[in-house]
Amino acid sequence: MQVFTDPGDLSAWSDVQRVHGQRVGLVPTMGALHDGHLALIDETRRHADVVVVTIFVNPLQFNRPDDFATYPRPIDDDLARCEAQGVDAVYAPLANTMYPEGFQTHVVPGPLADVLEGAERPGHFRGVTTVVAKLFNAARPHVAVFGQKDFQQLAVIRRMTTDLDMPIEIVGLPTVREPDGLALSSRNRRLTPEQRVAAVCVPRSLQAVRDAYLAGERHNDALVRIGRATVDAEPLARFEHLELVHPDTLRPADPVERGTVAVTAVWFDEVRLIDNLVI
Ligand code: PAF
């Protein structure tokens, strides 16, 4: 497995793969790899001949310095997992390689990035699109695979690649879950054992929305109330938002119909978990 820290070295490697007729697949990550990431790597292998994983905790997409500072960075463990998963190349640049002194150009997404996560975390998606565009330029992939847990991120990245004529196929992989339903996330490892047990209220609230929909409820407000009640009943959880949105526009769906996405964010002390479920 090759490990690169310089974008030029990665591009040169990728060009050689392309010259040899290899399809290059990319899995952008912020490290702290878990089984959800391994599923992304396996999926990428189905779409490409060689797989590149990027590991970079992107300061531009954090709006809380404490969240950035405490984000887990187990790089040795991550590299070992990539190696064991048969990854061909890892790109793990330093922050001042990604954003050297004088850096000042950003990719600014449109209105899709202003709602939901974007409304709660101003500037977040500008940070995501900027770093993903840079990762695409460095890795020059034919295909890139992202998790559907970050539903809005996937929508914003698809929009960016279309709008900027990036010749890259974007693949979304369904969320990988623990046996009790909690979506896998690098943030889960920051939960205390009690919070981890309590966190099951997040997928349960989405399931409650889906069940109520299947039982005939179609009103957006009523379904939100039902989902929220599951979170509010959990003393360790702090509800942030639950919205039922159209999958393409991310605008509220009312009445709720098949294909509507329930999107939520819930806090456990300082840890913020997100999840979503297609109704
Ligand atoms: O989903 C993530 O881990 C990050 O937002 C990404 C896409 C790697 C960009 O930093």
Coordinates of C-alpha atoms and ligand atoms in Angstrom, one line a residue:
M1 CA 0.0 0.0 0.0
Q2 CA 1.3 3.4 -1.0
V3 CA 1.0 6.3 1.5
F4 CA 1.2 9.8 0.1
T5 CA 1.2 13.1 1.9
D6 CA 1.8 15.3 -1.1
P7 CA -1.0 15.9 -3.7
G8 CA 1.5 15.9 -6.6
D9 CA 2.8 12.5 -5.7
L10 CA -0.8 11.1 -5.5
S11 CA -1.7 12.7 -8.9
A12 CA 1.4 11.2 -10.5
W13 CA 0.5 7.7 -9.1
S14 CA -3.1 8.1 -10.2
D15 CA -2.0 9.1 -13.8
V16 CA 0.1 5.9 -14.0
Q17 CA -3.0 3.9 -13.0
R18 CA -5.0 5.6 -15.7
V19 CA -2.4 5.1 -18.3
H20 CA -2.5 1.4 -17.5
G21 CA -6.2 1.3 -18.0
Q22 CA -7.1 1.0 -14.3
R23 CA -10.2 2.7 -13.0
V24 CA -9.4 4.7 -9.9
G25 CA -11.9 4.8 -7.0
L26 CA -11.8 7.2 -4.1
V27 CA -13.1 7.1 -0.6
P28 CA -12.7 10.5 1.2
T29 CA -12.6 10.1 5.0
M30 CA -11.6 12.1 8.1
G31 CA -10.1 8.9 9.5
A32 CA -11.1 7.1 12.7
L33 CA -12.2 4.4 10.3
H34 CA -15.0 2.0 11.4
D35 CA -16.9 -0.7 9.7
G36 CA -19.0 1.9 7.8
H37 CA -15.8 3.1 6.1
L38 CA -14.7 -0.5 5.4
A39 CA -18.0 -1.0 3.6
L40 CA -17.3 2.2 1.5
I41 CA -13.9 0.7 0.6
D42 CA -15.5 -2.6 -0.4
E43 CA -18.1 -0.8 -2.5
T44 CA -15.4 1.3 -4.2
R45 CA -13.7 -2.0 -5.2
R46 CA -16.9 -3.0 -7.0
H47 CA -16.7 0.2 -9.1
A48 CA -12.9 0.5 -9.6
D49 CA -9.7 -1.4 -10.1
V50 CA -7.6 0.5 -7.6
V51 CA -8.8 2.2 -4.4
V52 CA -7.5 5.4 -2.8
V53 CA -8.6 6.3 0.7
T54 CA -8.0 9.9 1.9
I55 CA -7.6 10.6 5.6
F56 CA -7.8 14.3 6.5
V57 CA -9.5 16.0 9.4
N58 CA -10.6 19.1 7.5
P59 CA -10.5 22.2 9.7
L60 CA -12.6 24.2 7.2
Q61 CA -15.7 22.1 7.9
F62 CA -15.7 22.4 11.7
N63 CA -17.6 25.4 13.2
R64 CA -16.7 24.5 16.8
P65 CA -13.0 24.5 17.6
D66 CA -13.5 22.0 20.5
D67 CA -15.1 19.5 18.0
F68 CA -12.1 19.9 15.7
A69 CA -9.6 19.5 18.6
T70 CA -11.3 16.4 20.0
Y71 CA -12.0 14.7 16.7
P72 CA -10.3 11.2 16.9
R73 CA -7.1 10.8 14.9
P74 CA -5.9 7.2 15.3
I75 CA -3.7 7.3 12.2
D76 CA -1.7 4.1 12.8
D77 CA -4.8 2.2 13.4
D78 CA -6.4 3.7 10.2
L79 CA -3.4 2.8 8.1
A80 CA -3.5 -0.8 9.4
R81 CA -7.2 -1.1 8.6
C82 CA -6.6 0.2 5.1
E83 CA -3.8 -2.2 4.5
A84 CA -5.9 -5.1 5.8
Q85 CA -8.8 -4.0 3.5
G86 CA -6.5 -4.2 0.4
V87 CA -6.5 -0.4 -0.2
D88 CA -4.0 0.5 -2.9
A89 CA -3.1 4.0 -1.8
V90 CA -3.7 6.3 1.2
Y91 CA -3.5 10.1 1.0
A92 CA -3.0 11.7 4.4
P93 CA -1.8 15.3 4.0
L94 CA -0.9 17.6 6.8
A95 CA -3.1 20.7 7.3
N96 CA -0.5 23.0 5.9
T97 CA -0.1 20.9 2.8
M98 CA -3.8 21.1 2.2
Y99 CA -4.1 24.8 3.1
P100 CA -0.7 26.4 2.8
E101 CA -0.1 29.9 3.7
G102 CA -1.9 32.2 1.3
F103 CA -4.7 29.8 0.6
Q104 CA -7.8 31.8 -0.2
T105 CA -10.0 30.1 -2.8
H106 CA -13.1 28.1 -1.8
V107 CA -15.9 26.2 -3.6
V108 CA -19.1 27.8 -2.5
P109 CA -22.2 25.6 -2.7
G110 CA -25.7 26.8 -3.5
P111 CA -29.0 26.8 -1.6
L112 CA -28.9 23.0 -1.0
A113 CA -26.2 23.7 1.5
D114 CA -28.2 26.5 3.4
V115 CA -30.8 24.2 5.0
L116 CA -30.6 21.4 7.6
E117 CA -27.0 20.9 8.6
G118 CA -26.0 24.0 6.7
A119 CA -28.4 26.1 8.8
E120 CA -27.1 24.7 12.0
R121 CA -23.4 24.8 11.0
P122 CA -22.8 27.9 8.8
G123 CA -19.9 27.4 6.4
H124 CA -19.7 23.6 7.0
F125 CA -20.6 22.7 3.4
R126 CA -18.3 25.3 2.0
G127 CA -15.5 23.5 3.9
V128 CA -16.7 20.1 2.6
T129 CA -17.0 21.1 -1.1
T130 CA -13.6 22.9 -1.0
V131 CA -11.8 19.9 0.5
V132 CA -13.6 17.4 -1.7
A133 CA -12.8 19.4 -4.8
K134 CA -9.1 19.4 -3.7
L135 CA -9.2 15.7 -3.0
F136 CA -10.7 15.1 -6.4
N137 CA -8.0 17.1 -8.1
A138 CA -5.2 15.3 -6.2
A139 CA -6.6 11.8 -6.7
R140 CA -8.2 12.2 -10.1
P141 CA -10.7 9.4 -9.5
H142 CA -13.2 7.9 -12.0
V143 CA -15.5 7.2 -9.1
A144 CA -15.9 8.4 -5.5
V145 CA -18.1 6.7 -2.9
F146 CA -19.8 8.5 0.0
G147 CA -22.0 7.3 2.8
Q148 CA -25.7 8.1 2.8
K149 CA -25.6 8.8 6.5
D150 CA -24.4 12.3 5.5
F151 CA -27.4 12.6 3.2
Q152 CA -27.1 16.3 2.6
Q153 CA -23.4 16.1 2.1
L154 CA -24.0 13.5 -0.7
A155 CA -26.6 15.8 -2.3
V156 CA -24.3 18.8 -2.2
I157 CA -21.3 16.8 -3.6
R158 CA -23.4 15.4 -6.4
R159 CA -24.6 19.0 -7.2
M160 CA -21.0 20.2 -7.2
T161 CA -19.7 17.6 -9.6
T162 CA -22.5 18.2 -12.0
D163 CA -22.3 22.0 -11.8
L164 CA -18.5 22.1 -12.2
D165 CA -18.4 19.4 -14.9
M166 CA -16.2 17.1 -12.8
P167 CA -16.0 13.8 -14.7
I168 CA -16.4 11.7 -11.6
E169 CA -19.2 9.2 -10.9
I170 CA -20.6 9.7 -7.4
V171 CA -21.9 6.6 -5.6
G172 CA -23.9 6.7 -2.3
L173 CA -23.8 3.7 0.0
P174 CA -26.7 3.0 2.4
T175 CA -25.9 3.6 6.1
V176 CA -24.2 0.8 8.0
R177 CA -25.8 0.3 11.4
E178 CA -25.0 -1.4 14.7
P179 CA -27.3 -4.4 15.6
D180 CA -29.4 -2.0 17.7
G181 CA -29.8 0.4 14.8
L182 CA -27.4 3.1 15.7
A183 CA -25.7 4.4 12.5
L184 CA -21.9 3.8 12.5
S185 CA -20.0 7.1 13.0
S186 CA -16.6 8.1 14.2
R187 CA -18.3 10.3 16.7
N188 CA -19.9 7.2 18.4
R189 CA -16.5 6.5 20.1
R190 CA -16.9 9.8 22.0
L191 CA -20.1 8.6 23.7
T192 CA -19.9 7.3 27.3
P193 CA -21.3 3.8 27.8
E194 CA -24.5 5.3 29.1
Q195 CA -24.8 7.7 26.2
R196 CA -24.1 4.9 23.8
V197 CA -27.1 3.0 25.2
A198 CA -29.3 6.1 25.1
A199 CA -28.2 6.9 21.5
V200 CA -30.5 4.2 20.2
C201 CA -33.3 6.7 20.5
V202 CA -31.9 8.4 17.3
P203 CA -32.7 5.5 14.9
R204 CA -35.8 4.7 16.9
S205 CA -37.2 8.2 16.4
L206 CA -36.8 7.8 12.7
Q207 CA -38.4 4.4 12.8
A208 CA -41.3 5.9 14.8
V209 CA -41.8 8.4 12.0
R210 CA -41.7 5.7 9.3
D211 CA -44.2 3.5 11.3
A212 CA -46.6 6.4 11.7
Y213 CA -46.3 7.2 8.0
L214 CA -47.1 3.5 7.2
A215 CA -50.0 3.7 9.6
G216 CA -51.5 6.5 7.5
E217 CA -50.1 9.8 9.0
R218 CA -49.1 12.2 6.2
H219 CA -48.8 15.6 8.0
N220 CA -45.3 16.8 8.3
D221 CA -45.8 18.5 11.8
A222 CA -47.5 15.4 13.2
L223 CA -44.8 13.1 12.1
V224 CA -42.1 15.4 13.5
R225 CA -43.9 15.5 16.8
I226 CA -44.0 11.7 16.9
G227 CA -40.3 11.3 16.1
R228 CA -39.3 14.1 18.5
A229 CA -41.2 12.4 21.4
T230 CA -38.9 9.4 21.2
V231 CA -35.8 11.6 21.6
D232 CA -37.4 13.8 24.3
A233 CA -38.2 10.7 26.3
E234 CA -34.5 9.9 26.6
P235 CA -33.0 12.0 29.5
L236 CA -29.4 11.9 28.1
A237 CA -30.5 13.1 24.7
R238 CA -31.0 16.7 23.6
F239 CA -33.1 17.1 20.5
E240 CA -31.7 19.5 17.8
H241 CA -33.8 18.9 14.7
L242 CA -36.0 16.5 12.9
E243 CA -37.2 17.4 9.4
L244 CA -39.0 15.6 6.7
V245 CA -37.7 16.8 3.4
H246 CA -37.9 16.2 -0.3
P247 CA -34.8 14.1 -1.3
D248 CA -33.7 16.4 -4.2
T249 CA -34.6 19.9 -3.0
L250 CA -34.1 19.1 0.8
R251 CA -37.1 21.4 1.3
P252 CA -39.9 20.4 3.7
A253 CA -42.3 17.8 2.3
D254 CA -46.0 18.4 3.2
P255 CA -47.8 16.2 2.8
V256 CA -45.2 13.6 3.4
E257 CA -45.0 11.0 0.7
R258 CA -43.0 7.9 -0.3
G259 CA -39.4 8.9 -0.8
T260 CA -39.5 11.8 1.7
V261 CA -36.4 11.7 3.9
A262 CA -36.5 12.1 7.7
V263 CA -33.3 13.9 8.8
T264 CA -32.3 14.4 12.4
A265 CA -29.6 15.6 14.7
V266 CA -29.4 14.8 18.4
W267 CA -26.9 15.8 21.1
F268 CA -25.5 13.7 23.8
D269 CA -23.6 16.2 26.0
E270 CA -20.9 17.5 23.6
V271 CA -21.4 14.8 21.0
R272 CA -23.7 15.5 18.0
L273 CA -25.1 12.6 16.1
I274 CA -26.9 12.8 12.8
D275 CA -29.0 10.2 11.0
N276 CA -31.7 9.9 8.3
L277 CA -34.2 7.4 7.0
V278 CA -36.0 7.4 3.7
I279 CA -39.7 7.0 4.3
Ligands
PAF1 O1 -17.8 12.7 5.3 C1 -16.6 13.0 5.7 O2 -15.9 12.3 6.4 C2 -16.1 14.4 5.3 O3 -17.1 15.3 5.3 C3 -15.3 14.3 4.0 C4 -16.3 14.0 2.8 C5 -14.2 13.3 4.0 C6 -14.7 15.7 3.7 O4 -13.9 16.1 4.7

